[in-house]
Short mmCIF file of C-alpha atoms in Angstrom, two decimals:
data_model
loop_
_atom_site.label_atom_id
_atom_site.label_comp_id
_atom_site.label_asym_id
_atom_site.label_seq_id
_atom_site.Cartn_x
_atom_site.Cartn_y
_atom_site.Cartn_z
CA MET A 1 -39.65 -163.74 83.87
CA THR A 2 -39.10 -161.63 86.99
CA TRP A 3 -35.41 -162.51 87.11
CA PHE A 4 -35.03 -161.79 83.37
CA ALA A 5 -36.80 -158.42 83.75
CA ALA A 6 -34.51 -157.47 86.66
CA VAL A 7 -31.36 -158.35 84.70
CA ARG A 8 -32.64 -156.44 81.69
CA ALA A 9 -33.41 -153.38 83.87
CA ASP A 10 -29.92 -153.50 85.42
CA TRP A 11 -28.37 -153.77 81.96
CA SER A 12 -30.44 -150.83 80.71
CA MET A 13 -29.42 -148.67 83.69
CA ALA A 14 -25.75 -149.58 83.22
CA HIS A 15 -26.02 -148.74 79.53
CA ILE A 16 -27.62 -145.37 80.31
CA LEU A 17 -24.93 -144.52 82.87
CA LYS A 18 -22.19 -145.53 80.44
CA THR A 19 -23.73 -143.38 77.71
CA LEU A 20 -24.05 -140.37 80.04
CA ASN A 21 -20.46 -140.84 81.18
CA SER A 22 -19.18 -140.89 77.57
CA TRP A 23 -21.18 -137.75 76.80
CA PHE A 24 -19.92 -135.95 79.90
CA TRP A 25 -16.27 -136.66 79.09
CA TRP A 26 -16.60 -135.96 75.37
CA GLU A 27 -13.42 -134.10 74.32
CA ASN A 28 -15.33 -131.42 72.43
CA ILE A 29 -16.86 -130.27 75.71
CA TRP A 30 -13.57 -129.79 77.52
CA MET A 31 -10.74 -129.56 74.99
CA PRO A 32 -9.74 -127.35 72.08
CA ILE A 33 -10.01 -128.81 68.58
CA ASN A 34 -7.71 -131.79 67.83
CA VAL A 35 -6.95 -132.36 71.53
CA THR A 36 -8.03 -135.55 73.29
CA TRP A 37 -7.72 -136.99 76.79
CA ALA A 38 -4.80 -139.09 75.54
CA HIS A 39 -2.74 -135.90 75.30
CA PHE A 40 -3.05 -135.46 79.06
CA VAL A 41 -0.94 -138.45 80.00
CA ASP A 42 2.06 -137.40 82.11
CA ARG A 43 5.17 -137.28 79.95
CA ASP A 44 8.54 -135.57 79.59
CA GLY A 45 8.32 -134.01 83.03
CA LEU A 46 4.84 -132.63 82.38
CA VAL A 47 2.17 -133.46 84.96
CA PHE A 48 -1.51 -132.83 84.23
CA PRO A 49 -4.55 -132.71 86.53
CA LYS A 50 -6.64 -135.90 86.50
CA PRO A 51 -10.41 -135.89 87.12
CA HIS A 52 -10.19 -138.94 89.40
CA GLN A 53 -7.96 -136.95 91.77
CA LEU A 54 -11.03 -134.97 92.81
CA TYR A 55 -12.35 -138.02 94.68
CA ALA A 56 -9.68 -137.31 97.29
CA THR A 57 -11.44 -134.07 98.27
CA ILE A 58 -14.16 -136.04 100.10
CA PRO A 59 -11.83 -137.74 102.63
CA TYR A 60 -9.84 -134.50 102.81
CA ALA A 61 -13.09 -132.75 103.77
CA PHE A 62 -13.51 -135.10 106.73
CA VAL A 63 -9.90 -134.41 107.73
CA LEU A 64 -10.76 -130.69 107.75
CA LEU A 65 -13.82 -131.42 109.89
CA ILE A 66 -11.59 -133.15 112.44
CA ILE A 67 -9.19 -130.17 112.39
CA ARG A 68 -12.18 -127.86 112.77
CA PHE A 69 -13.50 -129.77 115.77
CA LEU A 70 -10.12 -129.70 117.49
CA SER A 71 -9.43 -126.04 116.74
CA GLU A 72 -12.90 -124.93 117.86
CA ARG A 73 -12.63 -126.94 121.07
CA TYR A 74 -9.04 -126.26 122.11
CA ILE A 75 -8.30 -122.86 120.56
CA ALA A 76 -11.57 -121.04 119.85
CA ILE A 77 -13.19 -121.67 123.25
CA PRO A 78 -10.18 -120.50 125.33
CA LEU A 79 -9.81 -117.48 123.01
CA ALA A 80 -13.50 -116.66 123.42
CA LYS A 81 -13.17 -116.79 127.20
CA ALA A 82 -10.11 -114.53 127.02
CA LEU A 83 -12.17 -112.02 125.01
CA GLY A 84 -14.95 -112.10 127.59
CA ILE A 85 -17.46 -114.39 125.86
CA LYS A 86 -19.29 -116.61 128.31
CA ASN A 87 -20.86 -119.98 127.64
CA VAL A 88 -24.42 -119.08 128.63
CA ARG A 89 -26.66 -122.04 129.32
CA ARG A 90 -29.94 -121.75 127.43
CA VAL A 91 -33.21 -121.67 129.35
CA LYS A 92 -35.40 -124.52 128.13
CA PRO A 93 -39.17 -124.07 128.18
CA GLN A 94 -41.28 -126.68 129.93
CA PRO A 95 -42.56 -129.31 127.43
CA ASN A 96 -46.00 -128.31 126.23
CA PRO A 97 -47.61 -130.20 123.30
CA VAL A 98 -50.12 -127.44 122.53
CA LEU A 99 -47.60 -124.59 122.40
CA GLU A 100 -45.02 -126.75 120.62
CA SER A 101 -47.52 -127.67 117.93
CA TYR A 102 -48.49 -124.01 117.47
CA PHE A 103 -44.82 -122.99 117.35
CA ARG A 104 -43.98 -125.52 114.62
CA GLU A 105 -47.11 -125.37 112.49
CA CYS A 106 -48.54 -121.86 112.90
CA SER A 107 -46.20 -119.11 114.08
CA LYS A 108 -43.06 -118.58 116.11
CA HIS A 109 -44.21 -115.02 116.86
CA PRO A 110 -47.90 -115.17 117.81
CA SER A 111 -49.88 -111.95 118.17
CA GLN A 112 -51.17 -110.75 121.52
CA SER A 113 -54.68 -112.03 120.80
CA GLU A 114 -53.27 -115.43 119.78
CA ILE A 115 -51.22 -115.57 122.98
CA GLN A 116 -54.34 -114.86 125.02
CA GLY A 117 -56.19 -117.67 123.24
CA LEU A 118 -53.31 -120.07 123.86
CA ALA A 119 -53.21 -119.06 127.53
CA LYS A 120 -56.89 -119.96 127.91
CA LYS A 121 -56.40 -123.22 126.02
CA CYS A 122 -53.43 -124.20 128.21
CA ASN A 123 -55.11 -122.83 131.36
CA CYS A 124 -52.15 -120.63 132.32
CA THR A 125 -51.21 -116.94 132.35
CA VAL A 126 -50.36 -114.79 129.32
CA HIS A 127 -46.96 -114.01 130.85
CA LEU A 128 -46.02 -117.70 130.99
CA VAL A 129 -47.06 -118.25 127.37
CA GLU A 130 -45.00 -115.23 126.27
CA LYS A 131 -42.01 -116.54 128.22
CA TRP A 132 -42.46 -120.02 126.76
CA PHE A 133 -42.34 -118.67 123.18
CA ARG A 134 -39.39 -116.43 123.99
CA ARG A 135 -37.40 -119.35 125.38
CA ARG A 136 -38.46 -121.63 122.55
CA ARG A 137 -37.32 -119.10 119.95
CA ASN A 138 -33.99 -118.74 121.71
CA LEU A 139 -33.41 -122.50 121.38
CA GLU A 140 -33.50 -122.03 117.58
CA ILE A 141 -30.65 -119.51 117.70
CA PRO A 142 -27.01 -120.64 118.20
CA THR A 143 -25.28 -119.28 121.28
CA VAL A 144 -22.75 -116.47 120.93
CA LEU A 145 -19.97 -118.91 121.78
CA ARG A 146 -21.10 -121.24 118.99
CA LYS A 147 -21.14 -118.36 116.51
CA PHE A 148 -17.66 -117.36 117.65
CA GLN A 149 -16.37 -120.89 117.09
CA GLU A 150 -17.70 -120.97 113.52
CA ALA A 151 -16.25 -117.54 112.74
CA PHE A 152 -12.90 -118.58 114.22
CA TRP A 153 -12.75 -121.67 111.98
CA ARG A 154 -13.56 -119.73 108.82
CA PHE A 155 -11.13 -116.98 109.79
CA SER A 156 -8.37 -119.53 110.34
CA PHE A 157 -8.94 -121.24 107.01
CA TYR A 158 -9.31 -118.08 104.91
CA LEU A 159 -6.26 -116.47 106.49
CA THR A 160 -4.15 -119.60 106.00
CA SER A 161 -5.41 -119.97 102.43
CA SER A 162 -4.65 -116.31 101.64
CA ILE A 163 -1.10 -116.56 102.98
CA ALA A 164 -0.50 -119.87 101.19
CA GLY A 165 -2.03 -118.48 97.98
CA PHE A 166 0.29 -115.48 98.02
CA ILE A 167 3.31 -117.72 98.64
CA PHE A 168 2.24 -119.99 95.75
CA LEU A 169 1.52 -117.12 93.34
CA TYR A 170 3.88 -114.23 94.05
CA ASP A 171 6.65 -115.58 91.77
CA LYS A 172 4.34 -116.75 88.97
CA PRO A 173 4.19 -114.59 85.81
CA TRP A 174 0.38 -114.94 85.51
CA PHE A 175 -0.02 -113.27 88.90
CA TYR A 176 1.19 -110.01 87.30
CA ASP A 177 0.24 -110.57 83.65
CA ILE A 178 -3.05 -112.46 83.35
CA TRP A 179 -2.44 -113.12 79.66
CA GLN A 180 0.10 -115.70 80.86
CA THR A 181 -2.75 -117.89 82.08
CA TRP A 182 -3.38 -118.86 78.45
CA VAL A 183 0.22 -119.25 77.29
CA GLY A 184 0.82 -122.92 76.47
CA TYR A 185 -2.80 -123.90 77.13
CA PRO A 186 -3.98 -126.65 77.40
CA PHE A 187 -0.58 -128.30 77.95
CA GLN A 188 0.31 -126.47 81.16
CA THR A 189 1.99 -128.64 83.76
CA LEU A 190 0.43 -128.99 87.21
CA LEU A 191 2.59 -127.73 90.06
CA PRO A 192 2.51 -129.39 93.50
CA SER A 193 1.46 -126.07 95.07
CA GLN A 194 -1.50 -125.85 92.67
CA TYR A 195 -2.53 -129.39 93.52
CA TRP A 196 -2.68 -128.77 97.27
CA TYR A 197 -4.22 -125.32 96.84
CA TYR A 198 -7.11 -126.85 94.89
CA MET A 199 -7.51 -129.90 97.11
CA ALA A 200 -7.68 -127.79 100.27
CA GLU A 201 -10.13 -125.29 98.81
CA ILE A 202 -12.55 -127.84 97.31
CA SER A 203 -12.39 -129.93 100.50
CA PHE A 204 -13.18 -126.86 102.59
CA TYR A 205 -16.38 -126.13 100.64
CA TRP A 206 -17.38 -129.80 100.84
CA SER A 207 -16.95 -129.59 104.61
CA LEU A 208 -19.15 -126.47 104.72
CA LEU A 209 -21.86 -128.30 102.78
CA PHE A 210 -21.63 -131.26 105.16
CA THR A 211 -22.23 -128.99 108.17
CA LEU A 212 -24.93 -126.72 106.71
CA GLY A 213 -27.56 -128.46 108.83
CA ILE A 214 -25.80 -127.72 112.13
CA ASP A 215 -24.05 -124.41 111.40
CA ASN A 216 -25.58 -121.06 112.21
CA LYS A 217 -28.40 -120.46 109.69
CA ARG A 218 -28.75 -116.96 108.27
CA LYS A 219 -31.37 -115.30 106.13
CA ASP A 220 -29.11 -115.69 103.07
CA PHE A 221 -28.83 -119.45 103.72
CA LEU A 222 -29.93 -120.30 100.16
CA ALA A 223 -27.37 -117.90 98.69
CA HIS A 224 -24.64 -119.72 100.65
CA VAL A 225 -25.82 -123.10 99.35
CA VAL A 226 -25.72 -121.81 95.76
CA HIS A 227 -22.31 -120.26 96.39
CA HIS A 228 -20.79 -123.46 97.83
CA LEU A 229 -22.17 -125.62 95.01
CA ALA A 230 -21.05 -123.13 92.35
CA ALA A 231 -17.59 -122.94 93.95
CA ILE A 232 -17.20 -126.74 94.01
CA GLY A 233 -18.52 -127.10 90.46
CA LEU A 234 -16.35 -124.29 89.17
CA MET A 235 -13.15 -125.51 90.79
CA SER A 236 -13.80 -129.14 89.81
CA GLY A 237 -14.57 -128.16 86.21
CA SER A 238 -11.53 -125.92 85.93
CA TRP A 239 -9.43 -128.78 87.30
CA CYS A 240 -10.71 -131.20 84.66
CA GLY A 241 -10.21 -128.68 81.84
CA ASN A 242 -6.76 -127.64 83.15
CA TYR A 243 -7.77 -124.05 83.78
CA VAL A 244 -5.75 -124.28 86.97
CA ARG A 245 -3.80 -121.04 86.57
CA LEU A 246 -7.00 -119.02 86.33
CA GLY A 247 -8.57 -121.11 89.09
CA THR A 248 -5.84 -120.26 91.58
CA LEU A 249 -6.33 -116.55 90.86
CA VAL A 250 -10.09 -116.87 91.43
CA ILE A 251 -9.49 -118.61 94.77
CA PHE A 252 -6.96 -116.00 95.88
CA VAL A 253 -9.22 -113.06 94.96
CA HIS A 254 -12.04 -114.51 97.07
CA ASP A 255 -10.16 -115.59 100.19
CA THR A 256 -8.22 -112.34 100.69
CA ALA A 257 -11.38 -110.45 101.69
CA ASP A 258 -13.19 -113.16 103.63
CA PHE A 259 -10.87 -113.45 106.64
CA TRP A 260 -11.44 -109.76 107.46
CA LEU A 261 -15.18 -110.40 107.71
CA GLU A 262 -14.72 -113.40 110.00
CA ALA A 263 -12.35 -111.40 112.21
CA ALA A 264 -14.97 -108.64 112.44
CA LYS A 265 -17.58 -111.22 113.44
CA MET A 266 -15.40 -112.58 116.24
CA PHE A 267 -14.86 -109.15 117.78
CA ASN A 268 -18.55 -108.35 117.31
CA TYR A 269 -19.48 -111.43 119.36
CA ALA A 270 -16.96 -110.30 121.99
CA ARG A 271 -18.59 -106.82 121.95
CA TRP A 272 -15.35 -105.08 120.98
CA GLU A 273 -17.33 -102.58 118.95
CA LYS A 274 -14.54 -100.23 117.80
CA THR A 275 -12.32 -103.12 116.69
CA CYS A 276 -15.28 -104.76 114.96
CA ASN A 277 -16.14 -101.53 113.14
CA VAL A 278 -12.58 -101.02 111.90
CA LEU A 279 -12.32 -104.62 110.70
CA PHE A 280 -15.69 -104.46 108.94
CA ILE A 281 -14.69 -101.28 107.10
CA ILE A 282 -11.43 -102.96 106.02
CA PHE A 283 -13.45 -105.97 104.85
CA SER A 284 -15.86 -103.74 102.92
CA ILE A 285 -13.00 -102.01 101.12
CA ALA A 286 -11.32 -105.36 100.37
CA PHE A 287 -14.64 -106.84 99.19
CA PHE A 288 -15.44 -104.04 96.76
CA ILE A 289 -11.88 -104.03 95.40
CA THR A 290 -11.64 -107.81 94.92
CA ARG A 291 -15.24 -108.81 94.10
CA ILE A 292 -16.73 -105.74 92.43
CA ILE A 293 -13.63 -104.41 90.62
CA LEU A 294 -10.90 -107.05 90.25
CA PHE A 295 -13.13 -110.06 89.67
CA PRO A 296 -15.14 -108.68 86.71
CA CYS A 297 -12.41 -106.43 85.26
CA TRP A 298 -9.50 -108.84 85.74
CA ILE A 299 -10.79 -112.42 86.04
CA LEU A 300 -13.91 -112.25 83.86
CA ARG A 301 -12.01 -110.31 81.22
CA ALA A 302 -9.48 -113.14 81.10
CA THR A 303 -12.18 -115.83 80.83
CA LEU A 304 -14.65 -114.11 78.49
CA TYR A 305 -12.44 -112.03 76.22
CA GLN A 306 -8.88 -113.38 76.11
CA PRO A 307 -9.68 -116.98 75.00
CA THR A 308 -10.92 -115.63 71.64
CA TYR A 309 -7.32 -114.69 70.83
CA TYR A 310 -6.20 -118.29 71.17
CA SER A 311 -9.13 -120.04 69.52
CA THR A 312 -11.85 -118.87 67.12
CA THR A 313 -14.03 -121.85 68.12
CA PRO A 314 -14.82 -121.77 71.88
CA VAL A 315 -15.41 -125.18 73.44
CA ILE A 316 -18.59 -125.93 75.38
CA ALA A 317 -16.66 -125.64 78.65
CA TYR A 318 -16.07 -121.97 77.81
CA PHE A 319 -19.80 -121.31 78.22
CA LEU A 320 -20.16 -123.61 81.25
CA PHE A 321 -17.33 -122.02 83.20
CA ASN A 322 -18.25 -118.45 82.33
CA GLY A 323 -21.85 -119.17 83.23
CA GLN A 324 -20.79 -120.26 86.71
CA LEU A 325 -18.46 -117.28 87.04
CA LEU A 326 -21.31 -114.94 86.12
CA ILE A 327 -23.52 -116.63 88.75
CA LEU A 328 -20.71 -116.00 91.22
CA GLN A 329 -20.56 -112.36 90.17
CA GLY A 330 -24.32 -112.11 90.67
CA LEU A 331 -23.84 -113.32 94.25
CA HIS A 332 -21.07 -110.74 94.67
CA LEU A 333 -23.47 -107.98 93.66
CA TYR A 334 -26.14 -109.33 96.03
CA TRP A 335 -23.73 -109.45 98.98
CA GLY A 336 -22.30 -106.09 97.95
CA TYR A 337 -25.80 -104.65 98.23
CA LEU A 338 -26.18 -106.10 101.75
CA ILE A 339 -22.77 -104.73 102.76
CA PHE A 340 -23.69 -101.32 101.36
CA LYS A 341 -26.90 -101.31 103.44
CA ILE A 342 -24.96 -102.13 106.60
CA LEU A 343 -22.35 -99.44 105.85
CA ARG A 344 -25.05 -96.84 105.15
CA ARG A 345 -26.76 -97.63 108.44
CA PHE A 346 -23.41 -97.46 110.24
CA ILE A 347 -22.52 -94.07 108.74
CA PHE A 348 -25.88 -92.44 109.43
CA LEU A 349 -27.13 -94.35 112.49
CA LYS A 350 -23.87 -95.66 113.98
CA ASP A 351 -25.40 -99.16 113.93
CA LEU A 352 -23.40 -102.05 112.51
CA LYS A 353 -25.94 -104.84 113.04
CA ASP A 354 -26.01 -107.67 110.48
CA ASP A 355 -29.60 -108.09 109.25
CA ARG A 356 -28.94 -111.71 108.35
CA SER A 357 -28.53 -112.78 111.98
CA ASP A 358 -31.29 -113.42 114.51
CA GLU A 359 -30.74 -111.86 117.90
CA GLU A 360 -31.33 -113.77 121.13
CA GLU A 361 -34.18 -112.36 123.20
CA GLU A 362 -33.62 -111.36 126.80
CA ASP A 363 -34.59 -114.06 129.28
CA SER A 364 -33.17 -114.20 132.77
CA VAL A 365 -32.75 -117.54 134.47
CA THR A 366 -33.13 -115.91 137.89
CA ASP A 367 -36.51 -114.27 137.19
CA ASN A 368 -39.22 -115.33 139.57
CA GLU A 369 -41.90 -116.94 137.46
CA GLU A 370 -45.51 -115.95 137.94
CA GLU A 371 -47.40 -118.09 140.35
CA TYR A 372 -49.64 -120.50 138.62
CA THR A 373 -53.04 -118.88 138.98
CA LYS A 374 -55.36 -121.48 137.57
CA ASN A 375 -55.94 -125.06 138.60
CA GLY A 376 -56.75 -128.19 136.71
CA ASN A 377 -54.13 -127.72 133.98
CA LYS A 378 -53.77 -130.76 131.78
CA ASN A 379 -51.94 -129.23 128.81
CA GLY A 380 -50.61 -126.36 130.78
CA CYS A 381 -47.47 -124.41 131.35
CA GLY A 382 -46.81 -125.94 134.75
CA SER A 383 -46.00 -124.47 138.13
CA SER A 384 -43.42 -121.77 138.69
CA LYS A 385 -41.25 -124.20 140.62
CA HIS A 386 -41.38 -126.66 137.74
CA LEU A 387 -40.46 -123.91 135.28
CA LEU A 388 -37.52 -122.74 137.37
CA ASN A 389 -36.27 -126.30 137.62
CA SER A 390 -36.58 -126.79 133.88
CA SER A 391 -34.62 -123.60 133.24
CA HIS A 392 -31.52 -125.13 134.78
CA GLN A 393 -31.57 -128.29 132.65
#
């Protein structure tokens, strides 16, 4: 009976998956009326995008990760050193179970009264407890060199993608007349340039998702997760529905502003303030033109309004794609608000600090630690000699 029940359960699961698969690929979701998947077989010199081709983006993502590792190691690090960024070794606090438990479970920024209580509990001075928390917090923040490496990788990709996108699009009629994105739809042939443009872009966002756990975490971490998932879903869906012409325009509009931001970050980490300020202002202008003006007035107009001229019965994909595009526009407005706050502070206070980033707290390795003033420490912060030794680990 157990064997029969297991077989029956496997059969039921397979049947459910098969049913869900048939529902997902139902033509009425993706295609105009009287069009089926059979019409998308390559013929007469016409080549169409195939959903199974998207599987290749996963191995391509790992290829990009290898390229990223090599470029960060052999290009970004020498460039950072040339710009004056040093690889500062972090000062590690002495292991302390009591303070570590409080740091993880209670607060990373204890009040003065809490610090005094912890000092008594650990049988050490207030100064050593404060220094322990300062060093422990610093371990949670990536080094400036690490931030520079990440910014360099994103800058390199976005710049390369922008240049490639312009080369791929400058001679296409839909780059100048967006109505051309719907001419001949859905039987628009797939160009080799469009294939590689899509594969590279989707693979890049997969690679960013794969490294979210180790990359520099910002306060808008969740917004980035939503953005990456929406971008992958949007590009994959537009690939399956053969909205590739519009998709390439969406990619180009986004990447042309992003490399300016990453360039500004790199010079900010190098403390080239004037260069950073100029680049950030250029990015802000490019962002508001591409994301706040062009995207809703050019792209969304083409996806929300123009399809009604070609079909009086919108397919379900029309609502799915536009829903994701509207989510993307919501993120644009959110980031636009953050950029506006930074610009306002820069104009009035001459301060261009990014609120999303945590700053490392000052902590000198060469400081003479306080002499351990109390004896009999079992949980404690340790001797000054021990602390100085641990700082060089």
